[in-house]
Amino acid sequence: MLRFFVRRILLVVPTLAGLLLLTFLLVRVVPNDPSAALAGENATLAQIEEIRRQYGFDRPLWQQFFIYVGQVAAFDFGKSIYTNAPVAQDIKQRLPATLELTFIALALGAGLGIPLGVLAAISHNRFADYAIRVLTVGGLAVASFWFAIMLQFLFAMELDLLPLRGRLAVATDLPPLVTGFHLIDSLLAGRLDIFADTLRHLALPAFTLSIGAIATITRFTRSGVLETLQRDFVIYETAVGYPRPVLIGVYVLRNSVVAAITQIGLLFGALIGGAVVVESIFDWPGIGTYAVRGILSADFKAVLAVTLLVGIIYAMVNILVDLVHALVDPRVAEQL
Amino acid sequence: MLLLRKFSKDLPAVLGLAIVVLVLVAALLAPHLAPYPLDAYESHLTRRLKPPSAEYPFGTDNIGRDIFSRVILGTRSALIVSLSVVSGAMAIGVTLGLVAGFYGRWAGEAIMRVTDVFLAVPQLILALALAQLFSPSLESAMLALTLTYWPFFARIVYAETRRLKASLFVDALQCIGASAPRIVFAHILPNAASPIIVRLTIGMGFTILTAAVLGFLGMGAPPPSPDWGLAIAESRQHLPDTWWFATFPGLAIFLTVLGFNLLGDGLRDIVDPRLRRSR
């Protein structure tokens, strides 16, 4: 298993190196004068000159690339134009909020998607199956930003059941900072009121974000279960008299979720991409809102740092997924 | 004929085809179908934010334009953007996939590594970063979407080409001295066509969604174009008083994407029966 893990990590190295090169090219080569682009629109000539020296734009391109790699390795992404703070610090502050939202959305996706998929498979070609299919196809076609606005309109504005935006109510104090995840921090501090408030604020954005995930996981689980149900061991175990719930819930499910687990890794990337939009609608103080503000204020450094970070997270999650995959199905580990 | 009969039995796919045809017709005849075709750009401040009525089926927006007309007029830009993005991405992706799959070796490796890099970041984030670097406009949004969508085609075509290259008929062609371009374009490409077409259909729906996000964030078509994403962004300031302003452009996006997705699913079932309804 260790060998599998190491090899899997080595496979990611070229991709990440390529990603570094890509972001490097984007910021250094695409704009005509990268120093001017980095300095922002209102910079003076002296400031531009200063940046040119500071970033080494007066040196050959390959040297610049190594300087850039060194900066990234030291988490030095420069200062954000918008917040006027180092980008690395901004991201560090905001990342837990995004991860909390994404994990909850992923948990919703798996928690609803897998049971729905199993339900659709065991009622194959009957009403529940059709109803679930209509819902999942619809779920993949809905624009998340529109859905978010509709949810806000219905639950926050008309019914006044849930908060409209933000991560905590203004009157609620912040939980003591331990992990940055409000759900965990508030529990650690024993503050159930903060926990409840966090949940209320999470409900709409997390549900919006999870729509696509629920739909995808449902479809993969359904097809996986349908395929497994035709295998010989199912007939055997039915004949021997295993109770149906145990048979489906343990033996069939374990043999069917492999494809769904792979999808979770791919979904994580889609979720972080979706979080950019969902966060900016719900004013969620994460890296998505940060990226959108960066885009609107032409803050190259912020946007590229987020791009790079998301690429790294994405790669790590996919490694993790492969590990889980190998644990569920040991044959996978031998293939690599 | 057999395929056609099989397709017509697949009710969701037929429904998808019907929606796609409907949207296409709406786009082609938009200025004739829209009751107030001039409302794409004209404003009527005396009839702002009117709720849906017989006169204005979807109501009017913040500067008095008929939303029904603007939704119909919006089909044009949505389809033009997604068609050009997907066909551009297809041209790049198919070519690179064929070259990488057929010639293999270091060129193929290099191409596939570049593909991996593009797939390492979610498409939306990469497209946003690119669109911003090119300075926000509809053209840069389209360019950014094209530059981030081609890897999906490259992957599929690469896999298909590798599979076909190992087949007997390619060996036979090589034996009788067919040139490499001839084998690739006249023999391998037609055999790889069906997965490409499936990807194309699904990509249309997908691109309409992503382009709408760019429009919503103000990085696509500028006002006053009747863009769906832009209209939803404009409507936010008028909630909760005017539910119709945000609802109908969103439903238009939903219906169009649904049509392409259903059609794509149906086509996939026909092309690859092993995958029946799998994803």
Short mmCIF file of N, CA and C in Angstrom, two decimals, chain A residues 36-110:
data_model
loop_
_atom_site.label_atom_id
_atom_site.label_comp_id
_atom_site.label_asym_id
_atom_site.label_seq_id
_atom_site.Cartn_x
_atom_site.Cartn_y
_atom_site.Cartn_z
N ALA A 36 3.69 46.21 -15.31
CA ALA A 36 2.58 47.15 -15.25
C ALA A 36 1.31 46.42 -14.82
N ALA A 37 1.12 45.17 -15.34
CA ALA A 37 -0.07 44.42 -14.98
C ALA A 37 -0.07 44.11 -13.49
N LEU A 38 1.09 43.75 -12.95
CA LEU A 38 1.16 43.41 -11.53
C LEU A 38 1.00 44.64 -10.66
N ALA A 39 1.50 45.78 -11.14
CA ALA A 39 1.45 46.98 -10.32
C ALA A 39 0.03 47.53 -10.24
N GLY A 40 -0.82 47.18 -11.20
CA GLY A 40 -2.18 47.70 -11.18
C GLY A 40 -2.28 48.95 -12.03
N GLU A 41 -3.54 49.43 -12.16
CA GLU A 41 -3.78 50.48 -13.15
C GLU A 41 -3.25 51.84 -12.73
N ASN A 42 -3.23 52.11 -11.42
CA ASN A 42 -2.89 53.46 -11.00
C ASN A 42 -1.44 53.60 -10.54
N ALA A 43 -0.58 52.65 -10.96
CA ALA A 43 0.79 52.67 -10.47
C ALA A 43 1.60 53.76 -11.17
N THR A 44 2.58 54.30 -10.47
CA THR A 44 3.48 55.27 -11.09
C THR A 44 4.60 54.52 -11.80
N LEU A 45 5.36 55.22 -12.63
CA LEU A 45 6.46 54.60 -13.36
C LEU A 45 7.49 54.02 -12.39
N ALA A 46 7.74 54.76 -11.30
CA ALA A 46 8.73 54.29 -10.34
C ALA A 46 8.29 52.99 -9.71
N GLN A 47 6.98 52.87 -9.40
CA GLN A 47 6.46 51.63 -8.81
C GLN A 47 6.62 50.47 -9.78
N ILE A 48 6.34 50.74 -11.06
CA ILE A 48 6.47 49.70 -12.08
C ILE A 48 7.93 49.24 -12.15
N GLU A 49 8.85 50.24 -12.14
CA GLU A 49 10.27 49.93 -12.20
C GLU A 49 10.68 49.07 -11.00
N GLU A 50 10.15 49.43 -9.85
CA GLU A 50 10.43 48.72 -8.59
C GLU A 50 9.99 47.26 -8.71
N ILE A 51 8.78 47.05 -9.22
CA ILE A 51 8.27 45.69 -9.38
C ILE A 51 9.10 44.92 -10.38
N ARG A 52 9.52 45.62 -11.45
CA ARG A 52 10.31 44.94 -12.47
C ARG A 52 11.58 44.37 -11.86
N ARG A 53 12.23 45.16 -10.99
CA ARG A 53 13.45 44.68 -10.35
C ARG A 53 13.13 43.59 -9.32
N GLN A 54 12.09 43.86 -8.52
CA GLN A 54 11.72 42.95 -7.44
C GLN A 54 11.39 41.55 -7.97
N TYR A 55 10.68 41.49 -9.08
CA TYR A 55 10.28 40.21 -9.65
C TYR A 55 11.29 39.68 -10.66
N GLY A 56 12.31 40.45 -10.93
CA GLY A 56 13.34 39.99 -11.86
C GLY A 56 12.89 39.94 -13.30
N PHE A 57 11.99 40.85 -13.72
CA PHE A 57 11.52 40.84 -15.11
C PHE A 57 12.59 41.30 -16.08
N ASP A 58 13.70 41.86 -15.53
CA ASP A 58 14.76 42.29 -16.43
C ASP A 58 15.71 41.15 -16.77
N ARG A 59 15.45 39.96 -16.20
CA ARG A 59 16.33 38.82 -16.50
C ARG A 59 15.71 37.90 -17.54
N PRO A 60 16.51 36.92 -18.05
CA PRO A 60 15.96 36.00 -19.06
C PRO A 60 14.76 35.22 -18.50
N LEU A 61 13.91 34.75 -19.43
CA LEU A 61 12.66 34.12 -19.04
C LEU A 61 12.87 32.88 -18.17
N TRP A 62 13.89 32.05 -18.51
CA TRP A 62 14.05 30.81 -17.73
C TRP A 62 14.47 31.10 -16.31
N GLN A 63 15.28 32.19 -16.16
CA GLN A 63 15.65 32.57 -14.79
C GLN A 63 14.42 33.04 -14.02
N GLN A 64 13.59 33.81 -14.73
CA GLN A 64 12.36 34.29 -14.11
C GLN A 64 11.51 33.13 -13.61
N PHE A 65 11.47 32.05 -14.40
CA PHE A 65 10.64 30.91 -14.02
C PHE A 65 11.13 30.32 -12.69
N PHE A 66 12.47 30.21 -12.55
CA PHE A 66 12.98 29.64 -11.30
C PHE A 66 12.73 30.58 -10.13
N ILE A 67 12.81 31.88 -10.38
CA ILE A 67 12.48 32.83 -9.31
C ILE A 67 11.02 32.62 -8.89
N TYR A 68 10.16 32.46 -9.90
CA TYR A 68 8.73 32.27 -9.65
C TYR A 68 8.49 31.01 -8.83
N VAL A 69 9.16 29.90 -9.22
CA VAL A 69 8.99 28.65 -8.49
C VAL A 69 9.42 28.84 -7.04
N GLY A 70 10.54 29.56 -6.86
CA GLY A 70 11.01 29.82 -5.50
C GLY A 70 9.99 30.60 -4.69
N GLN A 71 9.38 31.60 -5.34
CA GLN A 71 8.38 32.40 -4.65
C GLN A 71 7.18 31.55 -4.24
N VAL A 72 6.73 30.69 -5.18
CA VAL A 72 5.58 29.86 -4.87
C VAL A 72 5.90 28.90 -3.73
N ALA A 73 7.11 28.32 -3.78
CA ALA A 73 7.51 27.38 -2.72
C ALA A 73 7.53 28.08 -1.37
N ALA A 74 7.83 29.38 -1.36
CA ALA A 74 7.86 30.12 -0.09
C ALA A 74 6.51 30.77 0.20
N PHE A 75 5.47 30.38 -0.56
CA PHE A 75 4.13 30.95 -0.42
C PHE A 75 4.13 32.46 -0.56
N ASP A 76 5.03 32.98 -1.42
CA ASP A 76 5.07 34.41 -1.63
C ASP A 76 4.35 34.74 -2.93
N PHE A 77 3.10 35.17 -2.82
CA PHE A 77 2.32 35.48 -4.02
C PHE A 77 2.18 36.98 -4.21
N GLY A 78 2.88 37.76 -3.42
CA GLY A 78 2.76 39.21 -3.54
C GLY A 78 1.57 39.72 -2.76
N LYS A 79 1.30 41.04 -2.94
CA LYS A 79 0.21 41.66 -2.20
C LYS A 79 -1.02 41.78 -3.07
N SER A 80 -2.18 41.58 -2.45
CA SER A 80 -3.43 41.75 -3.19
C SER A 80 -3.73 43.23 -3.35
N ILE A 81 -4.20 43.60 -4.54
CA ILE A 81 -4.57 45.01 -4.76
C ILE A 81 -5.81 45.34 -3.95
N TYR A 82 -6.69 44.37 -3.85
CA TYR A 82 -7.99 44.63 -3.23
C TYR A 82 -7.89 44.78 -1.71
N THR A 83 -7.23 43.83 -1.03
CA THR A 83 -7.19 43.88 0.43
C THR A 83 -5.91 44.54 0.93
N ASN A 84 -4.93 44.71 0.02
CA ASN A 84 -3.65 45.30 0.39
C ASN A 84 -2.92 44.47 1.45
N ALA A 85 -3.24 43.18 1.52
CA ALA A 85 -2.53 42.27 2.43
C ALA A 85 -1.86 41.20 1.56
N PRO A 86 -0.85 40.49 2.09
CA PRO A 86 -0.25 39.42 1.29
C PRO A 86 -1.31 38.40 0.87
N VAL A 87 -1.24 37.97 -0.42
CA VAL A 87 -2.24 37.05 -0.93
C VAL A 87 -2.25 35.75 -0.12
N ALA A 88 -1.05 35.27 0.26
CA ALA A 88 -0.97 34.01 0.99
C ALA A 88 -1.76 34.11 2.30
N GLN A 89 -1.64 35.26 2.96
CA GLN A 89 -2.33 35.44 4.23
C GLN A 89 -3.85 35.50 4.01
N ASP A 90 -4.26 36.23 2.99
CA ASP A 90 -5.69 36.30 2.64
C ASP A 90 -6.27 34.91 2.43
N ILE A 91 -5.52 34.12 1.65
CA ILE A 91 -6.03 32.79 1.32
C ILE A 91 -6.10 31.91 2.57
N LYS A 92 -5.09 32.02 3.40
CA LYS A 92 -5.06 31.20 4.61
C LYS A 92 -6.27 31.51 5.49
N GLN A 93 -6.63 32.79 5.53
CA GLN A 93 -7.80 33.17 6.33
C GLN A 93 -9.09 32.62 5.75
N ARG A 94 -9.16 32.57 4.42
CA ARG A 94 -10.44 32.26 3.79
C ARG A 94 -10.61 30.80 3.43
N LEU A 95 -9.51 30.07 3.32
CA LEU A 95 -9.60 28.68 2.86
C LEU A 95 -10.51 27.80 3.73
N PRO A 96 -10.41 27.88 5.09
CA PRO A 96 -11.27 27.00 5.89
C PRO A 96 -12.75 27.18 5.60
N ALA A 97 -13.18 28.42 5.35
CA ALA A 97 -14.60 28.64 5.06
C ALA A 97 -15.01 27.89 3.80
N THR A 98 -14.15 27.96 2.76
CA THR A 98 -14.47 27.25 1.51
C THR A 98 -14.47 25.74 1.72
N LEU A 99 -13.45 25.25 2.46
CA LEU A 99 -13.36 23.81 2.66
C LEU A 99 -14.56 23.31 3.47
N GLU A 100 -14.96 24.09 4.47
CA GLU A 100 -16.12 23.68 5.27
C GLU A 100 -17.35 23.54 4.39
N LEU A 101 -17.57 24.56 3.56
CA LEU A 101 -18.72 24.54 2.65
C LEU A 101 -18.64 23.36 1.68
N THR A 102 -17.44 23.14 1.12
CA THR A 102 -17.29 22.09 0.12
C THR A 102 -17.49 20.71 0.73
N PHE A 103 -16.91 20.51 1.93
CA PHE A 103 -17.04 19.20 2.56
C PHE A 103 -18.50 18.91 2.91
N ILE A 104 -19.20 19.94 3.42
CA ILE A 104 -20.61 19.71 3.76
C ILE A 104 -21.39 19.38 2.48
N ALA A 105 -21.08 20.09 1.40
CA ALA A 105 -21.78 19.83 0.14
C ALA A 105 -21.48 18.42 -0.36
N LEU A 106 -20.23 18.00 -0.20
CA LEU A 106 -19.83 16.66 -0.63
C LEU A 106 -20.52 15.60 0.22
N ALA A 107 -20.59 15.88 1.54
CA ALA A 107 -21.26 14.95 2.45
C ALA A 107 -22.74 14.84 2.09
N LEU A 108 -23.36 15.98 1.77
CA LEU A 108 -24.76 15.96 1.33
C LEU A 108 -24.88 15.14 0.06
N GLY A 109 -23.94 15.37 -0.86
CA GLY A 109 -23.98 14.66 -2.13
C GLY A 109 -23.92 13.15 -1.95
N ALA A 110 -22.96 12.70 -1.11
CA ALA A 110 -22.82 11.26 -0.89
C ALA A 110 -23.97 10.75 -0.03
#
